[in-house]
mmCIF file of C-alpha atoms in Angstrom:
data_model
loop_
_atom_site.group_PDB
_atom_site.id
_atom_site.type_symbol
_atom_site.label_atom_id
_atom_site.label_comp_id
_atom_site.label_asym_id
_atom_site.label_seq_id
_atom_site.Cartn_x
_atom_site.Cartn_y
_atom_site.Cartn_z
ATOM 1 C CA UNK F 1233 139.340 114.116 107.407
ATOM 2 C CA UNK F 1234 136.150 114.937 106.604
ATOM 3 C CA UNK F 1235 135.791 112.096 103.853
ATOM 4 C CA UNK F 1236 133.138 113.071 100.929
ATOM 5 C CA UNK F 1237 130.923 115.617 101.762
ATOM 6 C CA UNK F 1238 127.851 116.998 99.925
ATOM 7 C CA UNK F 1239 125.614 119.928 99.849
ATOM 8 C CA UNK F 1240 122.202 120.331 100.632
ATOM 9 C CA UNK F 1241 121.237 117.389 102.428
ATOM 10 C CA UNK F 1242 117.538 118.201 101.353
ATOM 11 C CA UNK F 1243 116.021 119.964 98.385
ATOM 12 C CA UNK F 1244 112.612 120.480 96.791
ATOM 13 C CA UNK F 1245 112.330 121.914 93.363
ATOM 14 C CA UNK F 1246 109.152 122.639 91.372
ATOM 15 C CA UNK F 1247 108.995 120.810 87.798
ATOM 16 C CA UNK F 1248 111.395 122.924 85.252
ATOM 17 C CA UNK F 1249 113.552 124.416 88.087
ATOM 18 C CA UNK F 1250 117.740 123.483 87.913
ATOM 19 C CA UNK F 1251 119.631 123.200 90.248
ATOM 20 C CA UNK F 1252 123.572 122.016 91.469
ATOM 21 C CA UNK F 1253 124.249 119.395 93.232
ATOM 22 C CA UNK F 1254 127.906 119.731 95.137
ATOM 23 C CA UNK F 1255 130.219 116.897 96.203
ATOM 24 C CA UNK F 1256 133.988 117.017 97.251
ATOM 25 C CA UNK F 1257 136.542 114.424 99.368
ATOM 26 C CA UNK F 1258 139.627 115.599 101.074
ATOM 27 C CA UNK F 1259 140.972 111.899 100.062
ATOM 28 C CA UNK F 1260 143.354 112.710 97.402
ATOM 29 C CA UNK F 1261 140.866 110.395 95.359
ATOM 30 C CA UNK F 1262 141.257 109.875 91.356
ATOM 31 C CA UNK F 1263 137.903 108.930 90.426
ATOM 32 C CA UNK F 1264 134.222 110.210 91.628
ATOM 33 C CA UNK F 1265 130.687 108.815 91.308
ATOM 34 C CA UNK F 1266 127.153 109.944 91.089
ATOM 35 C CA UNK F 1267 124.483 107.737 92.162
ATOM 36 C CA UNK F 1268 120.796 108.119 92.281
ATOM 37 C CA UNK F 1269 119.112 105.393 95.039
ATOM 38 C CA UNK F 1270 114.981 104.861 94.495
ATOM 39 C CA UNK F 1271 113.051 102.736 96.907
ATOM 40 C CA UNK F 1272 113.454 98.959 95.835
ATOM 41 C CA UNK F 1273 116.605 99.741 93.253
ATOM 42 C CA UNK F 1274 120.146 99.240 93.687
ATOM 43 C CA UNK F 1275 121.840 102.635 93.829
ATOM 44 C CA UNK F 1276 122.459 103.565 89.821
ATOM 45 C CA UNK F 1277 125.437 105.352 88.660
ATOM 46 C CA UNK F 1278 124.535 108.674 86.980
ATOM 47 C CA UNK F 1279 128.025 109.715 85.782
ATOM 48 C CA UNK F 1280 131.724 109.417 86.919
ATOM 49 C CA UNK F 1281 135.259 110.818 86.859
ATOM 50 C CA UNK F 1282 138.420 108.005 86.396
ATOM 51 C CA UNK F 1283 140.289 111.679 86.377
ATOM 52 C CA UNK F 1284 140.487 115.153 86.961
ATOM 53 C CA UNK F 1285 139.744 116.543 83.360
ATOM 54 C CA UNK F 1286 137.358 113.296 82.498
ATOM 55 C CA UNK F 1287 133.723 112.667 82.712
ATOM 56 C CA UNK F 1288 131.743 109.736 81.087
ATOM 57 C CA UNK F 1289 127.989 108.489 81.215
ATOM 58 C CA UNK F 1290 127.236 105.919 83.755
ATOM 59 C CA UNK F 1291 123.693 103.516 83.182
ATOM 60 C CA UNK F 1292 121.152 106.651 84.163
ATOM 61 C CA UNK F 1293 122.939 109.673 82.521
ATOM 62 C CA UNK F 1294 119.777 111.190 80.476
ATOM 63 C CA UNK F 1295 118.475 114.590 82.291
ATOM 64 C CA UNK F 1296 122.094 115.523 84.149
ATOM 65 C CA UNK F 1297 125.330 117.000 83.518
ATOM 66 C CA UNK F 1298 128.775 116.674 85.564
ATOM 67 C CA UNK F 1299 131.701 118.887 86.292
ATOM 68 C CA UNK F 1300 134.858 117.597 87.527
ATOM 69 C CA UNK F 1301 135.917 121.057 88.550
ATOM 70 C CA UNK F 1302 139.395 120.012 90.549
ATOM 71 C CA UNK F 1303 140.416 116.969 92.329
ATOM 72 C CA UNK F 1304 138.736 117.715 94.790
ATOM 73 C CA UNK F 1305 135.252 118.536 93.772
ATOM 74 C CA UNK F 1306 132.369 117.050 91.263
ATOM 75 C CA UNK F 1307 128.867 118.662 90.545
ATOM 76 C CA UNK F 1308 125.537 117.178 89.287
ATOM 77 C CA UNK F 1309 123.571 119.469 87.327
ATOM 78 C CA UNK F 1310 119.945 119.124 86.916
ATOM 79 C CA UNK F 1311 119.193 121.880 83.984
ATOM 80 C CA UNK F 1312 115.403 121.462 83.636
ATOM 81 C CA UNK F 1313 113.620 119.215 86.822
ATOM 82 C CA UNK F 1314 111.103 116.411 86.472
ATOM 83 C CA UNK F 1315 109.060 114.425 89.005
ATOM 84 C CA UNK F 1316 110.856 111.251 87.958
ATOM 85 C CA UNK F 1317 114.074 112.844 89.340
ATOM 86 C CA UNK F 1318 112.926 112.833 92.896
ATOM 87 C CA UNK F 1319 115.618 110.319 94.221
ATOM 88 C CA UNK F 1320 118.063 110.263 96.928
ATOM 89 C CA UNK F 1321 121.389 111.269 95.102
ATOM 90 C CA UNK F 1322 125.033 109.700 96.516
ATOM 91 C CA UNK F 1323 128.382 110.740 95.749
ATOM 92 C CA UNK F 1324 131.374 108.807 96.157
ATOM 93 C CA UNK F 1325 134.928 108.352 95.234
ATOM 94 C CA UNK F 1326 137.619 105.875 95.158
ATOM 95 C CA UNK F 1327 141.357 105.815 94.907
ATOM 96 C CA UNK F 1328 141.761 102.749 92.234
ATOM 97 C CA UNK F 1329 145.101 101.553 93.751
ATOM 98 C CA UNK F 1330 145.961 97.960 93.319
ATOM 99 C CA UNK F 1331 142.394 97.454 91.495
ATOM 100 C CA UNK F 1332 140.414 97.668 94.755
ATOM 101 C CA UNK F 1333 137.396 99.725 93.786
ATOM 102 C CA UNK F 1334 136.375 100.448 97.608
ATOM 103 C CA UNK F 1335 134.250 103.433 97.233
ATOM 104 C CA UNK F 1336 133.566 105.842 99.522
ATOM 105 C CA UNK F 1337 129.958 107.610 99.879
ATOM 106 C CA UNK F 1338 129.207 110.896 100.926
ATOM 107 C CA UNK F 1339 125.713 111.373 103.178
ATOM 108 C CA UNK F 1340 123.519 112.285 100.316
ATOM 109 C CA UNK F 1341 121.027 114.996 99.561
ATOM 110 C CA UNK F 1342 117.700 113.930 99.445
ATOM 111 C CA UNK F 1343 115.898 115.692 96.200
ATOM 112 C CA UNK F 1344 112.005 116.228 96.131
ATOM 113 C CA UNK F 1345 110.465 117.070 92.557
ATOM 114 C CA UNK F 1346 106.873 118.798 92.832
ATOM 115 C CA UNK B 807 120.597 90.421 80.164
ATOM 116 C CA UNK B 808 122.599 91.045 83.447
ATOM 117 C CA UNK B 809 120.998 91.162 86.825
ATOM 118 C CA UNK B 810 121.991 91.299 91.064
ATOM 119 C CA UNK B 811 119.554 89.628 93.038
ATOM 120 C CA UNK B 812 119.497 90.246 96.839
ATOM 121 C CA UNK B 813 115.965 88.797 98.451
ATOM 122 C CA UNK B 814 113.838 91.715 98.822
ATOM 123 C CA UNK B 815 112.077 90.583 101.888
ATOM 124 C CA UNK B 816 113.877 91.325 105.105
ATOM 125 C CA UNK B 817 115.612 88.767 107.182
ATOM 126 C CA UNK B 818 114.731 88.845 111.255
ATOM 127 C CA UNK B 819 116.918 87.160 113.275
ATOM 128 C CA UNK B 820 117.217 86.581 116.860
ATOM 129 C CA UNK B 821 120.613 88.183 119.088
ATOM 130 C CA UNK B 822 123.511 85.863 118.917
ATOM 131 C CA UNK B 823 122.315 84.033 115.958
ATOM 132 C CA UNK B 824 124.463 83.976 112.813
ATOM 133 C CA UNK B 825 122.613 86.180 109.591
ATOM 134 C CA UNK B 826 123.292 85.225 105.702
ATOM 135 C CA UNK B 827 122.682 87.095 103.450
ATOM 136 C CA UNK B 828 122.352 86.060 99.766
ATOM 137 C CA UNK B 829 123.716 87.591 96.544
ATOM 138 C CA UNK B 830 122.880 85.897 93.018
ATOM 139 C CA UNK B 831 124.389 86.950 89.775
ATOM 140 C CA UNK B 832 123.660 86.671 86.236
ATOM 141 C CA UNK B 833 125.664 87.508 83.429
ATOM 142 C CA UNK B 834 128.495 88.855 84.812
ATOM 143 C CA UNK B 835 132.469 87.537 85.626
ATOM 144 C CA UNK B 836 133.101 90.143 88.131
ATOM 145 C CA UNK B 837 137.019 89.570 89.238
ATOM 146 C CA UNK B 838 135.580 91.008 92.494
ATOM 147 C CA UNK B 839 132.613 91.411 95.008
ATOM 148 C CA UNK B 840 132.291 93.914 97.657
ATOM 149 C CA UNK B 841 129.709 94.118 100.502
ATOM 150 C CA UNK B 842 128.217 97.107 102.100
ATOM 151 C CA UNK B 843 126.358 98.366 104.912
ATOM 152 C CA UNK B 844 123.828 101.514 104.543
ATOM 153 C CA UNK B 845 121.972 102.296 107.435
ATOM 154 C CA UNK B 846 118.467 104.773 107.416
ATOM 155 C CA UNK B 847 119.326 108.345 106.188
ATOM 156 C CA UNK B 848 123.135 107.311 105.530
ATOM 157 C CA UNK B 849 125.656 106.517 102.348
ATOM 158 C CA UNK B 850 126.728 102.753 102.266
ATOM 159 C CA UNK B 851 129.587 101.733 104.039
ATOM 160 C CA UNK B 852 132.343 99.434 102.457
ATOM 161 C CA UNK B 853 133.057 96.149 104.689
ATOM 162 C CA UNK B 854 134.516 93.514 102.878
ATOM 163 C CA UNK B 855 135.987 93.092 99.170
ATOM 164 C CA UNK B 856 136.527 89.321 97.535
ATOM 165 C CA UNK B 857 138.573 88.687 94.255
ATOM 166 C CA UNK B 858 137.093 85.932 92.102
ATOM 167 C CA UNK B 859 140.126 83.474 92.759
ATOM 168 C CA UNK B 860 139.536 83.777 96.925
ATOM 169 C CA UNK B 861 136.556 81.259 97.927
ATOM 170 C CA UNK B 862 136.044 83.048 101.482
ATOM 171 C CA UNK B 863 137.312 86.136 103.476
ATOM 172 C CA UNK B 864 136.839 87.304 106.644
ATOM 173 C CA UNK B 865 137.034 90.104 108.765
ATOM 174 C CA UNK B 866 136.344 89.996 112.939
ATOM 175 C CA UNK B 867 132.469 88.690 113.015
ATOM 176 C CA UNK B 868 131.994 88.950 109.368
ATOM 177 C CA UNK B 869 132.589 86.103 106.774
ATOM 178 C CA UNK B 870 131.759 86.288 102.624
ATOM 179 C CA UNK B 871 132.058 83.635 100.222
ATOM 180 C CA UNK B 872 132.214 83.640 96.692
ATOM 181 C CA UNK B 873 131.190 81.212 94.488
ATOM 182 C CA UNK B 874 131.537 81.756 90.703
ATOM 183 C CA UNK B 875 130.453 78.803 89.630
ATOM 184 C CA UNK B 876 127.264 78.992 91.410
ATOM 185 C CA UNK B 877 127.660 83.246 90.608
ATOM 186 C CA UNK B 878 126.211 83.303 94.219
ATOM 187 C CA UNK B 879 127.651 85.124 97.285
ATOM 188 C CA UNK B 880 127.317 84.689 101.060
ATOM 189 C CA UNK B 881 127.172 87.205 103.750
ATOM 190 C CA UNK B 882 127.708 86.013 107.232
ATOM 191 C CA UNK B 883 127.364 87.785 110.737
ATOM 192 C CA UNK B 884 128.461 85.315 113.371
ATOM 193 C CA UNK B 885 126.823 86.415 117.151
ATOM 194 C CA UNK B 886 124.484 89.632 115.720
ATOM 195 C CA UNK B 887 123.688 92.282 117.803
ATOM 196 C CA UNK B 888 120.740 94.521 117.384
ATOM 197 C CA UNK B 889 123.534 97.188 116.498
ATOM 198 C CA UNK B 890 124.107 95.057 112.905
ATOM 199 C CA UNK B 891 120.560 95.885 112.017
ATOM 200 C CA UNK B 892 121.070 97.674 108.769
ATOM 201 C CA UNK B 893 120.409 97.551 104.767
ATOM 202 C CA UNK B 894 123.162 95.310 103.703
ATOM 203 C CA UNK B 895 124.036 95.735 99.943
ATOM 204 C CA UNK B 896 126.333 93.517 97.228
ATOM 205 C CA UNK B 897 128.313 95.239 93.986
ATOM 206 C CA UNK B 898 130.055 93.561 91.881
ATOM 207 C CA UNK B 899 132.419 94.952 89.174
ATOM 208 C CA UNK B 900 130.088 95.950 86.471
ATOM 209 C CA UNK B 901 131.652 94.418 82.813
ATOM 210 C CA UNK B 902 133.029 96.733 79.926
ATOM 211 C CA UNK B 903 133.502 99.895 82.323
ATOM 212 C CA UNK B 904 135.862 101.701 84.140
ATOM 213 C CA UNK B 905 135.850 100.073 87.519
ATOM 214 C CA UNK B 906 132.553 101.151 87.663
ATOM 215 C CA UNK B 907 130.344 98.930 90.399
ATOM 216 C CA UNK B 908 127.182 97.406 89.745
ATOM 217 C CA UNK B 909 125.172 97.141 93.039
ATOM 218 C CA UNK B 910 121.786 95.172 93.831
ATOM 219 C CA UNK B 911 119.112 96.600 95.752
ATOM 220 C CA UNK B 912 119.790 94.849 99.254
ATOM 221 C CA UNK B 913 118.502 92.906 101.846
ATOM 222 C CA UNK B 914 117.502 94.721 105.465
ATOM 223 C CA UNK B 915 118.489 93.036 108.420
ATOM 224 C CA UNK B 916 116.884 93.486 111.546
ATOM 225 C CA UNK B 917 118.402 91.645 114.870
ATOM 226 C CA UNK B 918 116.204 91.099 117.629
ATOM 227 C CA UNK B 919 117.171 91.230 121.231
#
């Protein structure tokens, strides 16, 4: 099992530039998380997935968009870049069984804004 | 409004000691607490989850305690070892969401030899 993996590990856009970020878990895993982690902050959830099919804002959501595209896989969009984006960006999932909300976090991709 | 605290500064302690770690609450009633461990370059690692009606758990060299009167939790590390030193961060089950965690920034440990 290769748990949650995500792709790149490292990116550096110039202001105005989009780009996708990729996540997927070979868990079998309901529900997925974006996170965003800036020096001194508690890692802030972007958006998540309870469910294939669903997506809904998370406390951060302004400036990205999600697919749940199977299962398997959830995407963070950035459409338009801006400095205040450069952030260290987590995925995760969890399985929700018997209300234990152990998530489980990819390696991150570390995102550079010029 | 609602806030995590975990102290800031880091916490040095010498090999074999025991670490604690602190985690204050405000303005939640989380029916559960969860502790993880991120190291440098790394996602966060789940170690231990406590439901509000369980005062302490514990799991080989690691204890937690959860007090919801005092909204205050307690990370211990009986014996460290230099290989515990790590970023050591609290969540709690953030209120009116879809078990969506609320984490605090963390506390860096750093064991001595």
């Amino acid at each position: 099992n290769a748990g949650v993996t995500q792709t790149p590990k490292f990116q550096v856009l110039k202001t105005g530039q989009s780009m996708t970020l990729q996540c997927a878990q070979d868990m079998n895993h309901n529900s997925m998380y974006w996170y965003r982690q800036d020096p001194g902050m508690g890692l802030r959830l972007i958006y998540y997935s309870a469910s294939e099919g669903t997506t809904d804002k998370g406390e951060v959501p302004n400036g990205y968009n999600v697919s749940r595209l199977n299962k398997r896989e959830f995407s963070l969009r950035l459409e338009s870049a801006a400095p205040s984006q450069t952030s260290v960006y987590f995925c995760a999932s969890s399985d929700q069984r018997g209300g234990q909300d152990t998530q489980y976090f990819g390696p991150g991709t570390r995102l550079t804004v010029l | 409004s609602q806030k995590i605290e975990q102290n800031s500064e880091a916490l040095n302690i010498q090999e074999g000691k025991t670490a604690t770690l602190t985690c204050n609450y405000t303005n939640y009633s989380p029916a559960y607490l969860q502790w993880y461990r991120q190291d440098p370059g790394r996602g966060p690692v789940f170690l231990l989850l406590i439901r509000e009606n369980e005062k302490e758990k514990r799991k080989e060299r690691l204890k937690v305690t959860f007090d919801t009167t005092l909204k205050q939790s307690l990370f211990h590390i009986t014996a460290s070892q230099p290989a515990d030193s790590a970023t050591y961060l609290c969540a709690l089950d953030g209120s009116g969401g879809y078990n969506k965690l609320i984490f605090g920034a963390g506390t860096r440990l750093a064991v001595h030899p």
